[in-house]
Amino acid sequence: SQQGEEDPQALSIQEGENATMNCSYKTSINNLQWYRQNSGRGLVHLILIRSNEREKHSGRLRVTLDTSKKSSSLLITASRAADTASYFCATDSEGAQKLVFGQGTRLTINP
Amino acid sequence: DAGITQSPRHKVTETGTPVTLRCHQTENHRYMYWYRQDPGHGLRLIHYSYGVKDTDKGEVSDGYSVSRSKTEDFLLTLESATSSQTSVYFCATGGSLNTEAFFGQGTRLTVV
């Protein structure tokens, strides 16, 4: 089974609103990453948060990490139509040299 | 953009035939991964490599094998393609597990 599980699977909001996506994982991690995928394209890295960090910002993105709950959230503020994409969380796994992705959240920003 | 090239980009093959997908990188990254992406399943890890000749299975490795004889190339082979292997395959590379991964543009494989 996959390490990360995103919630919700799909999200549709109006332009200008904030979008929040959640990720839960199963095993201990060293870091958690968020990626974006535009339709039919490869994934693009957005942000990485380490297990000893609780919050991280990058532009309109805010990521939180709660290792006690094995969960993370990605907040996109002041959404734009260009933010329409699928968003994935990815984790390493302590003791395993691999990067595992969740099922993703499909975000639609309506103009 | 990171120099990751997947080939071919599209392929249609018949059931039972062997197929090899190639991932080539110019970044000298240690880690390389093969994923498949199917609707409702996100990205699932097939095999990964943490160095030349160092590979391991991911969560959906049955029916697939890999080889990495040099740093820049990671080959994924479907020994005998089945219709269930129709998918979009992505290669990714990373310098370490604590840094971002870079993705290729994907290979769309159809097994008929």
XYZ file of N, CA and C in Angstrom:
669
model
N 0.853 -1.194 0.000
C 0.000 0.000 0.000
C 0.886 1.241 0.000
N 0.322 2.382 -0.432
C 1.102 3.579 -0.549
C 1.349 4.216 0.796
N 2.475 4.916 0.885
C 2.860 5.539 2.133
C 1.986 6.741 2.436
N 1.766 7.577 1.411
C 1.023 8.802 1.651
C -0.383 8.727 1.093
N -1.306 9.330 1.814
C -2.686 9.387 1.356
C -3.145 10.835 1.441
N -3.559 11.385 0.292
C -4.018 12.771 0.284
C -5.522 12.851 0.485
N -5.927 13.961 1.023
C -7.340 14.212 1.283
C -7.587 15.706 1.130
N -8.602 16.165 0.385
C -9.545 15.321 -0.355
C -8.943 14.810 -1.656
N -9.635 13.923 -2.337
C -9.161 13.443 -3.631
C -9.369 14.507 -4.694
N -10.397 15.328 -4.526
C -10.666 16.413 -5.464
C -11.183 17.617 -4.701
N -10.808 18.803 -5.188
C -11.188 20.044 -4.533
C -11.434 21.091 -5.605
N -12.580 21.756 -5.533
C -12.918 22.784 -6.496
C -13.286 24.058 -5.739
N -12.573 25.158 -6.020
C -12.816 26.414 -5.315
C -12.813 27.568 -6.308
N -13.218 28.729 -5.828
C -13.217 29.923 -6.655
C -11.862 30.609 -6.571
N -11.499 31.244 -7.664
C -10.249 31.996 -7.717
C -10.227 33.017 -6.575
N -9.090 33.107 -5.931
C -8.946 34.030 -4.812
C -9.110 33.373 -3.455
N -9.799 32.231 -3.424
C -9.960 31.513 -2.165
C -8.678 30.751 -1.829
N -8.612 30.289 -0.594
C -7.488 29.454 -0.174
C -7.834 27.980 -0.367
N -6.820 27.193 -0.696
C -7.003 25.748 -0.885
C -6.133 25.008 0.112
N -6.722 24.055 0.786
C -5.979 23.242 1.748
C -6.085 21.770 1.388
N -4.944 21.117 1.332
C -4.874 19.694 1.058
C -4.107 19.021 2.188
N -4.500 17.807 2.484
C -3.890 17.083 3.587
C -3.239 15.793 3.104
N -2.236 15.382 3.844
C -1.507 14.156 3.521
C -1.259 13.399 4.813
N -1.567 12.132 4.819
C -1.233 11.293 5.969
C -0.294 10.191 5.507
N 0.586 9.779 6.383
C 1.543 8.743 6.023
C 1.641 7.734 7.150
N 2.356 6.650 6.914
C 2.254 5.513 7.829
C 3.489 5.273 8.677
N 4.661 5.498 8.093
C 5.875 5.162 8.836
C 6.653 6.421 9.195
N 7.653 6.282 10.017
C 8.500 7.421 10.369
C 9.226 7.923 9.130
N 9.424 9.225 9.068
C 10.035 9.819 7.892
C 11.181 10.734 8.289
N 12.029 11.035 7.318
C 13.061 12.055 7.491
C 12.580 13.398 6.935
N 11.793 13.335 5.870
C 11.243 14.556 5.313
C 9.996 14.239 4.505
N 9.240 15.268 4.198
C 8.030 15.146 3.386
C 8.081 16.231 2.323
N 7.675 15.863 1.127
C 7.733 16.804 0.018
C 6.350 16.928 -0.625
N 6.128 18.055 -1.246
C 4.908 18.283 -2.033
C 5.311 18.576 -3.475
N 4.542 17.981 -4.392
C 4.775 18.148 -5.812
C 3.474 18.548 -6.494
N 3.631 19.140 -7.657
C 2.480 19.527 -8.467
C 2.624 18.888 -9.845
N 1.487 18.503 -10.412
C 1.483 17.925 -11.753
C 0.383 18.572 -12.569
N 0.794 19.233 -13.632
C -0.178 19.716 -14.598
C -0.532 18.554 -15.523
N -1.725 18.625 -16.066
C -2.267 17.498 -16.820
C -1.293 16.990 -17.872
N -0.984 15.696 -17.780
C -0.156 15.062 -18.789
C 1.325 15.360 -18.698
N 1.741 16.057 -17.657
C 3.150 16.417 -17.531
C 3.799 15.694 -16.368
N 5.126 15.810 -16.297
C 5.846 15.279 -15.149
C 5.603 16.126 -13.911
N 5.960 15.577 -12.762
C 5.753 16.292 -11.512
C 6.848 17.331 -11.293
N 6.472 18.393 -10.624
C 7.401 19.477 -10.309
C 7.421 19.679 -8.798
N 8.615 19.766 -8.247
C 8.775 19.920 -6.809
C 8.317 21.296 -6.344
N 7.572 21.325 -5.227
C 7.119 22.589 -4.658
C 7.887 22.945 -3.394
N 7.947 22.024 -2.445
C 8.512 22.359 -1.145
C 8.862 21.076 -0.397
N 9.879 21.152 0.416
C 10.309 20.028 1.252
C 10.327 20.502 2.699
N 9.793 19.685 3.585
C 9.823 19.999 5.012
C 10.451 18.820 5.746
N 11.383 19.098 6.612
C 12.098 18.047 7.330
C 11.323 17.642 8.583
N 11.630 16.479 9.081
C 10.857 15.938 10.197
C 10.995 16.764 11.476
N 12.036 17.576 11.567
C 12.206 18.419 12.763
C 11.639 19.834 12.557
N 10.973 20.046 11.444
C 10.329 21.328 11.170
C 8.826 21.168 11.324
N 8.160 22.227 11.710
C 6.719 22.184 11.895
C 5.975 22.965 10.817
N 6.633 23.972 10.266
C 5.960 24.809 9.271
C 7.011 25.380 8.333
N 6.593 25.543 7.083
C 7.493 26.114 6.102
C 6.685 26.903 5.082
N 7.260 27.998 4.605
C 6.568 28.856 3.649
C 7.410 28.990 2.384
N 6.691 29.125 1.264
C 7.338 29.448 0.005
C 6.328 30.199 -0.849
N 6.498 31.511 -0.941
C 5.537 32.306 -1.695
C 4.135 32.171 -1.135
N 3.188 31.726 -1.959
C 1.804 31.535 -1.515
C 1.566 30.154 -0.895
N 2.605 29.383 -0.743
C 2.480 28.041 -0.187
C 2.882 28.032 1.285
N 2.078 27.295 2.049
C 2.422 27.074 3.459
C 2.226 25.598 3.746
N 3.266 24.970 4.255
C 3.214 23.544 4.576
C 3.404 23.378 6.075
N 2.593 22.517 6.650
C 2.774 22.155 8.051
C 3.028 20.659 8.144
N 3.690 20.259 9.199
C 3.995 18.855 9.435
C 3.777 18.535 10.903
N 3.000 17.509 11.157
C 2.763 17.033 12.514
C 3.196 15.568 12.567
N 4.397 15.338 13.046
C 4.928 13.972 13.040
C 4.212 13.084 14.062
N 3.634 13.684 15.095
C 2.914 12.863 16.070
C 1.640 12.280 15.469
N 1.055 13.002 14.525
C -0.152 12.524 13.835
C 0.172 11.938 12.479
N 1.439 11.972 12.105
C 1.852 11.487 10.781
C 1.003 12.149 9.694
N 0.987 13.476 9.722
C 0.185 14.189 8.732
C 0.832 15.510 8.361
N 0.474 15.988 7.179
C 0.962 17.256 6.665
C -0.176 17.943 5.932
N -0.097 19.263 5.850
C -1.072 19.986 5.049
C -0.357 20.984 4.157
N -0.946 21.205 2.995
C -0.459 22.197 2.037
C -1.555 23.229 1.864
N -1.231 24.471 2.141
C -2.168 25.578 1.963
C -1.679 26.446 0.825
N -2.551 26.681 -0.129
C -2.274 27.626 -1.208
C -3.175 28.830 -0.983
N -2.583 29.978 -0.748
C -3.387 31.165 -0.490
C -3.664 31.933 -1.774
N -4.766 32.675 -1.766
C -5.135 33.527 -2.898
C -4.987 32.777 -4.218
N -5.742 31.692 -4.352
C -5.571 30.790 -5.506
C -5.807 31.514 -6.834
N -5.156 30.977 -7.841
C -5.260 31.499 -9.211
C -5.660 30.365 -10.129
N -6.191 30.705 -11.268
C -6.577 29.662 -12.240
C -5.391 28.785 -12.605
N -4.197 29.375 -12.631
C -2.997 28.614 -12.993
C -2.603 27.591 -11.934
N -3.207 27.654 -10.756
C -2.935 26.659 -9.722
C -3.683 25.355 -9.973
N -4.576 25.346 -10.942
C -5.295 24.121 -11.278
C -4.298 23.046 -11.674
N -4.303 21.940 -10.931
C -3.325 20.871 -11.123
C -3.638 19.777 -10.114
N -2.858 18.715 -10.173
C -2.902 17.690 -9.130
C -1.705 17.885 -8.213
N -1.932 17.672 -6.939
C -0.889 17.890 -5.929
C -0.649 16.587 -5.178
N 0.625 16.259 -5.021
C 1.010 14.995 -4.400
C 1.973 15.248 -3.244
N 1.813 14.476 -2.194
C 2.839 14.455 -1.168
C 3.709 13.224 -1.390
N 4.944 13.328 -0.949
C 5.895 12.226 -1.102
C 6.748 12.146 0.152
N 7.047 10.948 0.552
C 7.869 10.751 1.730
C 8.977 9.752 1.457
N 10.060 9.950 2.151
C 11.037 8.880 2.236
C 10.523 7.993 3.361
N 11.263 7.014 3.712
C 10.844 6.141 4.807
C 12.101 5.773 5.572
N 12.129 6.060 6.838
C 13.350 5.798 7.604
C 13.816 4.366 7.398
N 15.052 4.225 6.994
C 15.606 2.898 6.784
C 15.454 2.377 5.376
N 14.674 3.064 4.552
C 14.492 2.625 3.167
C 14.891 3.753 2.235
N 15.641 3.429 1.208
C 16.172 4.456 0.317
C 15.248 4.668 -0.874
N 14.028 5.090 -0.595
C 13.090 5.273 -1.678
C 12.178 6.452 -1.388
N 11.500 6.928 -2.437
C 10.588 8.058 -2.352
C 9.217 7.558 -2.791
N 8.244 7.677 -1.906
C 6.925 7.104 -2.163
C 5.886 8.209 -2.184
N 4.990 8.148 -3.167
C 3.975 9.174 -3.369
C 2.598 8.683 -2.938
N 1.750 9.645 -2.663
C 0.355 9.352 -2.392
C -0.466 9.399 -3.665
N -1.787 9.341 -3.503
C -2.678 9.274 -4.655
C -2.981 10.641 -5.240
N -2.727 11.701 -4.502
C -2.888 13.038 -5.036
C -4.236 13.670 -4.789
N -4.248 15.003 -4.814
C -5.475 15.798 -4.757
C -5.587 16.579 -6.047
N -6.725 16.439 -6.706
C -6.948 17.184 -7.943
C -7.622 18.504 -7.586
N -6.922 19.604 -7.818
C -7.411 20.933 -7.465
C -7.868 21.670 -8.718
N -9.078 22.190 -8.673
C -9.616 22.992 -9.777
C -9.946 24.377 -9.235
N -9.387 25.385 -9.880
C -9.667 26.772 -9.511
C -10.592 27.350 -10.569
N -11.762 27.750 -10.149
C -12.766 28.291 -11.077
C -12.650 29.816 -11.149
N -12.594 30.345 -12.370
C -12.433 31.804 -12.523
C -13.676 32.568 -12.059
N 15.683 23.291 -16.507
C 15.116 21.971 -16.191
C 16.224 20.930 -16.079
N 16.012 20.001 -15.140
C 16.962 18.919 -14.996
C 16.987 18.085 -16.258
N 18.188 17.545 -16.563
C 18.338 16.786 -17.789
C 17.909 15.342 -17.626
N 16.620 15.093 -17.687
C 16.096 13.738 -17.607
C 15.287 13.471 -18.859
N 15.665 12.437 -19.548
C 15.024 12.104 -20.816
C 14.496 10.690 -20.759
N 13.221 10.542 -21.074
C 12.625 9.210 -21.163
C 12.413 8.858 -22.629
N 12.678 7.603 -22.955
C 12.415 7.150 -24.314
C 11.917 5.715 -24.309
N 10.951 5.365 -25.175
C 10.260 6.315 -26.033
C 9.242 7.131 -25.239
N 8.633 8.106 -25.846
C 7.595 8.886 -25.182
C 6.235 8.211 -25.312
N 6.057 7.498 -26.403
C 4.817 6.755 -26.627
C 5.168 5.411 -27.239
N 4.426 4.383 -26.816
C 4.656 3.065 -27.420
C 3.383 2.248 -27.327
N 3.089 1.567 -28.416
C 2.009 0.593 -28.450
C 2.647 -0.759 -28.732
N 2.331 -1.741 -27.928
C 2.934 -3.050 -28.086
C 1.882 -4.121 -27.892
N 2.205 -5.319 -28.310
C 1.251 -6.420 -28.201
C 1.496 -7.219 -26.919
N 0.434 -7.786 -26.425
C 0.533 -8.651 -25.251
C 1.553 -9.756 -25.483
N 2.398 -9.965 -24.480
C 3.380 -11.036 -24.560
C 4.739 -10.618 -25.084
N 4.842 -9.419 -25.598
C 6.138 -8.972 -26.117
C 6.941 -8.291 -25.024
N 8.257 -8.354 -25.089
C 9.088 -7.623 -24.127
C 9.190 -6.153 -24.523
N 9.268 -5.303 -23.517
C 9.359 -3.871 -23.751
C 10.402 -3.291 -22.787
N 11.237 -2.410 -23.300
C 12.204 -1.729 -22.442
C 12.035 -0.229 -22.564
N 11.900 0.415 -21.409
C 11.830 1.870 -21.337
C 13.142 2.383 -20.765
N 13.586 3.500 -21.309
C 14.879 4.031 -20.891
C 14.725 5.383 -20.222
N 15.485 5.566 -19.165
C 15.578 6.851 -18.494
C 17.043 7.262 -18.485
N 17.314 8.427 -19.023
C 18.677 8.930 -19.112
C 18.768 10.269 -18.392
N 19.778 10.414 -17.526
C 19.955 11.666 -16.801
C 21.363 12.209 -16.994
N 21.451 13.520 -16.954
C 22.748 14.183 -17.089
C 23.122 14.916 -15.804
N 22.423 14.596 -14.709
C 22.598 15.314 -13.449
C 23.550 14.616 -12.479
N 24.001 13.425 -12.833
C 24.870 12.648 -11.941
C 24.184 12.358 -10.603
N 22.846 12.200 -10.631
C 22.111 11.890 -9.419
C 22.288 10.432 -9.035
N 22.373 10.221 -7.744
C 22.555 8.867 -7.232
C 21.278 8.034 -7.337
N 20.133 8.657 -7.025
C 18.880 7.924 -6.950
C 18.091 8.033 -8.246
N 17.531 6.923 -8.669
C 16.636 6.919 -9.823
C 15.445 6.021 -9.510
N 14.291 6.424 -10.022
C 13.038 5.741 -9.697
C 12.218 5.528 -10.965
N 11.454 4.451 -10.966
C 10.425 4.243 -11.970
C 9.075 4.154 -11.259
N 8.131 4.972 -11.747
C 6.767 4.959 -11.234
C 5.807 4.695 -12.390
N 4.638 4.177 -12.043
C 3.546 4.145 -12.993
C 2.406 4.966 -12.420
N 1.679 5.609 -13.319
C 0.561 6.440 -12.894
C -0.706 5.977 -13.587
N -1.677 5.628 -12.797
C -2.976 5.172 -13.292
C -4.068 5.942 -12.569
N -5.181 6.186 -13.251
C -6.288 6.922 -12.612
C -6.709 6.267 -11.300
N -6.826 7.081 -10.266
C -7.269 6.575 -8.972
C -6.179 5.979 -8.108
N -4.956 5.883 -8.669
C -3.867 5.262 -7.910
C -2.684 6.193 -7.682
N -2.719 7.371 -8.244
C -1.582 8.261 -8.068
C -0.334 7.673 -8.704
N 0.799 7.914 -8.079
C 2.071 7.352 -8.555
C 2.444 6.180 -7.668
N 2.715 5.063 -8.312
C 3.127 3.887 -7.557
C 4.546 3.509 -7.956
N 5.353 3.235 -6.967
C 6.760 2.941 -7.193
C 6.942 1.510 -7.689
N 7.646 1.372 -8.806
C 7.874 0.050 -9.391
C 9.212 -0.509 -8.905
N 10.268 0.200 -9.227
C 11.618 -0.154 -8.794
C 12.388 1.139 -8.568
N 13.440 1.043 -7.803
C 14.286 2.196 -7.622
C 15.743 1.765 -7.522
N 16.616 2.748 -7.675
C 18.055 2.477 -7.629
C 18.724 3.530 -6.758
N 19.635 3.084 -5.926
C 20.377 4.003 -5.057
C 21.863 3.998 -5.385
N 22.179 3.530 -6.575
C 23.550 3.539 -7.062
C 23.690 2.569 -8.209
N 24.850 2.652 -8.866
C 25.092 1.742 -9.982
C 25.006 0.300 -9.489
N 24.206 -0.479 -10.154
C 23.972 -1.897 -9.860
C 23.279 -2.131 -8.525
N 22.819 -1.055 -7.882
C 22.067 -1.175 -6.629
C 20.613 -0.834 -6.883
N 19.776 -1.860 -6.924
C 18.358 -1.629 -7.195
C 17.522 -2.396 -6.187
N 16.264 -1.987 -6.071
C 15.370 -2.673 -5.152
C 13.939 -2.520 -5.660
N 13.073 -3.393 -5.150
C 11.691 -3.396 -5.584
C 10.878 -2.332 -4.875
N 9.903 -1.803 -5.623
C 8.915 -0.938 -5.020
C 7.663 -1.725 -4.713
N 6.538 -1.016 -4.677
C 5.288 -1.658 -4.265
C 4.578 -2.429 -5.367
N 4.913 -2.178 -6.631
C 4.233 -2.854 -7.734
C 5.259 -3.397 -8.719
N 6.167 -4.223 -8.250
C 7.290 -4.661 -9.063
C 7.025 -5.925 -9.885
N 5.955 -6.637 -9.603
C 5.701 -7.888 -10.328
C 5.556 -7.633 -11.819
N 6.311 -8.404 -12.617
C 6.242 -8.272 -14.063
C 7.231 -7.272 -14.629
N 8.005 -6.642 -13.746
C 8.983 -5.641 -14.167
C 10.375 -6.013 -13.655
N 11.377 -5.644 -14.434
C 12.752 -5.739 -13.958
C 13.479 -4.464 -14.361
N 14.593 -4.194 -13.703
C 15.348 -2.983 -13.990
C 16.834 -3.306 -14.052
N 17.555 -2.393 -14.666
C 19.011 -2.492 -14.652
C 19.603 -1.099 -14.637
N 20.716 -1.009 -13.921
C 21.439 0.263 -13.883
C 22.934 -0.060 -13.920
N 23.471 -0.059 -15.126
C 24.877 -0.404 -15.321
C 25.778 0.823 -15.277
N 25.201 1.994 -15.391
C 25.957 3.239 -15.236
C 25.059 4.299 -14.628
N 25.673 5.319 -14.079
C 24.940 6.323 -13.309
C 23.812 6.942 -14.106
N 24.045 7.211 -15.383
C 23.092 8.013 -16.136
C 21.901 7.268 -16.699
N 21.928 5.949 -16.714
C 20.842 5.210 -17.347
C 20.167 4.225 -16.400
N 18.835 4.219 -16.447
C 18.040 3.300 -15.639
C 16.987 2.715 -16.569
N 17.080 1.426 -16.814
C 16.195 0.763 -17.761
C 15.108 -0.019 -17.032
N 13.900 0.104 -17.540
C 12.765 -0.659 -17.015
C 12.308 -1.618 -18.092
N 12.259 -2.903 -17.769
C 11.861 -3.920 -18.740
C 10.605 -4.643 -18.289
N 9.664 -4.720 -19.209
C 8.486 -5.554 -19.030
C 8.797 -6.836 -19.779
N 8.992 -7.923 -19.064
C 9.470 -9.159 -19.678
C 8.476 -9.708 -20.703
N 7.198 -9.631 -20.354
C 6.125 -10.108 -21.221
C 4.912 -9.223 -20.945
N 4.745 -8.208 -21.776
C 3.754 -7.171 -21.481
C 2.331 -7.741 -21.394
N 1.579 -7.203 -20.446
C 0.170 -7.553 -20.293
C -0.669 -6.275 -20.346
N -1.948 -6.447 -20.598
C -2.818 -5.275 -20.727
C -2.867 -4.466 -19.426
N -2.654 -5.125 -18.301
C -2.677 -4.421 -17.010
C -1.471 -3.497 -16.834
N -0.502 -3.626 -17.730
C 0.668 -2.748 -17.681
C 0.511 -1.524 -18.577
N -0.633 -1.388 -19.194
C -0.954 -0.153 -19.895
C -1.015 0.967 -18.864
N -0.195 1.996 -19.078
C -0.075 3.028 -18.063
C 0.821 4.145 -18.585
N 0.959 5.173 -17.774
C 1.965 6.193 -18.015
C 3.099 5.958 -17.020
N 4.303 5.860 -17.549
C 5.466 5.555 -16.723
C 6.337 6.798 -16.587
N 6.696 7.103 -15.343
C 7.550 8.245 -15.065
C 8.855 7.790 -14.438
N 9.916 8.397 -14.902
C 11.219 8.234 -14.289
C 11.502 9.487 -13.461
N 12.187 9.315 -12.356
C 12.595 10.449 -11.534
C 13.998 10.209 -11.020
N 14.700 11.287 -10.731
C 16.048 11.179 -10.183
C 16.191 12.128 -8.999
N 17.141 11.823 -8.140
C 17.402 12.687 -7.002
C 18.831 12.510 -6.516
N 19.409 13.626 -6.061
C 20.770 13.555 -5.560
C 20.867 12.862 -4.213
N 19.803 13.038 -3.422
C 19.740 12.372 -2.126
C 18.280 12.264 -1.743
N 18.000 11.587 -0.644
C 16.629 11.461 -0.180
C 16.156 12.736 0.516
N 17.065 13.651 0.777
C 16.698 14.883 1.470
C 16.610 16.080 0.541
N 16.611 15.807 -0.755
C 16.472 16.891 -1.726
C 15.375 16.527 -2.721
N 15.008 17.497 -3.526
C 13.899 17.270 -4.441
C 14.252 16.241 -5.494
N 13.210 15.613 -6.010
C 13.351 14.700 -7.136
C 12.929 15.433 -8.405
N 13.538 15.040 -9.502
C 13.232 15.632 -10.802
C 12.632 14.551 -11.689
N 11.590 14.930 -12.406
C 10.843 13.968 -13.195
C 11.071 14.144 -14.689
N 11.038 13.013 -15.377
C 10.959 13.047 -16.821
C 9.545 13.357 -17.266
N 9.352 13.428 -18.581
C 8.058 13.822 -19.128
C 7.081 12.657 -19.252
N 7.541 11.467 -18.984
C 6.633 10.327 -18.991
C 6.646 9.565 -20.304
N 6.313 8.281 -20.219
C 6.142 7.406 -21.378
C 4.751 6.806 -21.296
N 3.987 7.017 -22.321
C 2.648 6.421 -22.381
C 2.742 5.090 -23.097
N 2.501 4.016 -22.370
C 2.596 2.658 -22.913
C 1.209 2.049 -23.003
N 0.899 1.540 -24.175
C -0.370 0.858 -24.382
C -0.081 -0.573 -24.815
N -0.635 -1.523 -24.091
C -0.473 -2.935 -24.421
C -1.795 -3.449 -24.960
N -1.779 -3.901 -26.204
C -3.036 -4.335 -26.856
C -3.046 -5.846 -27.060
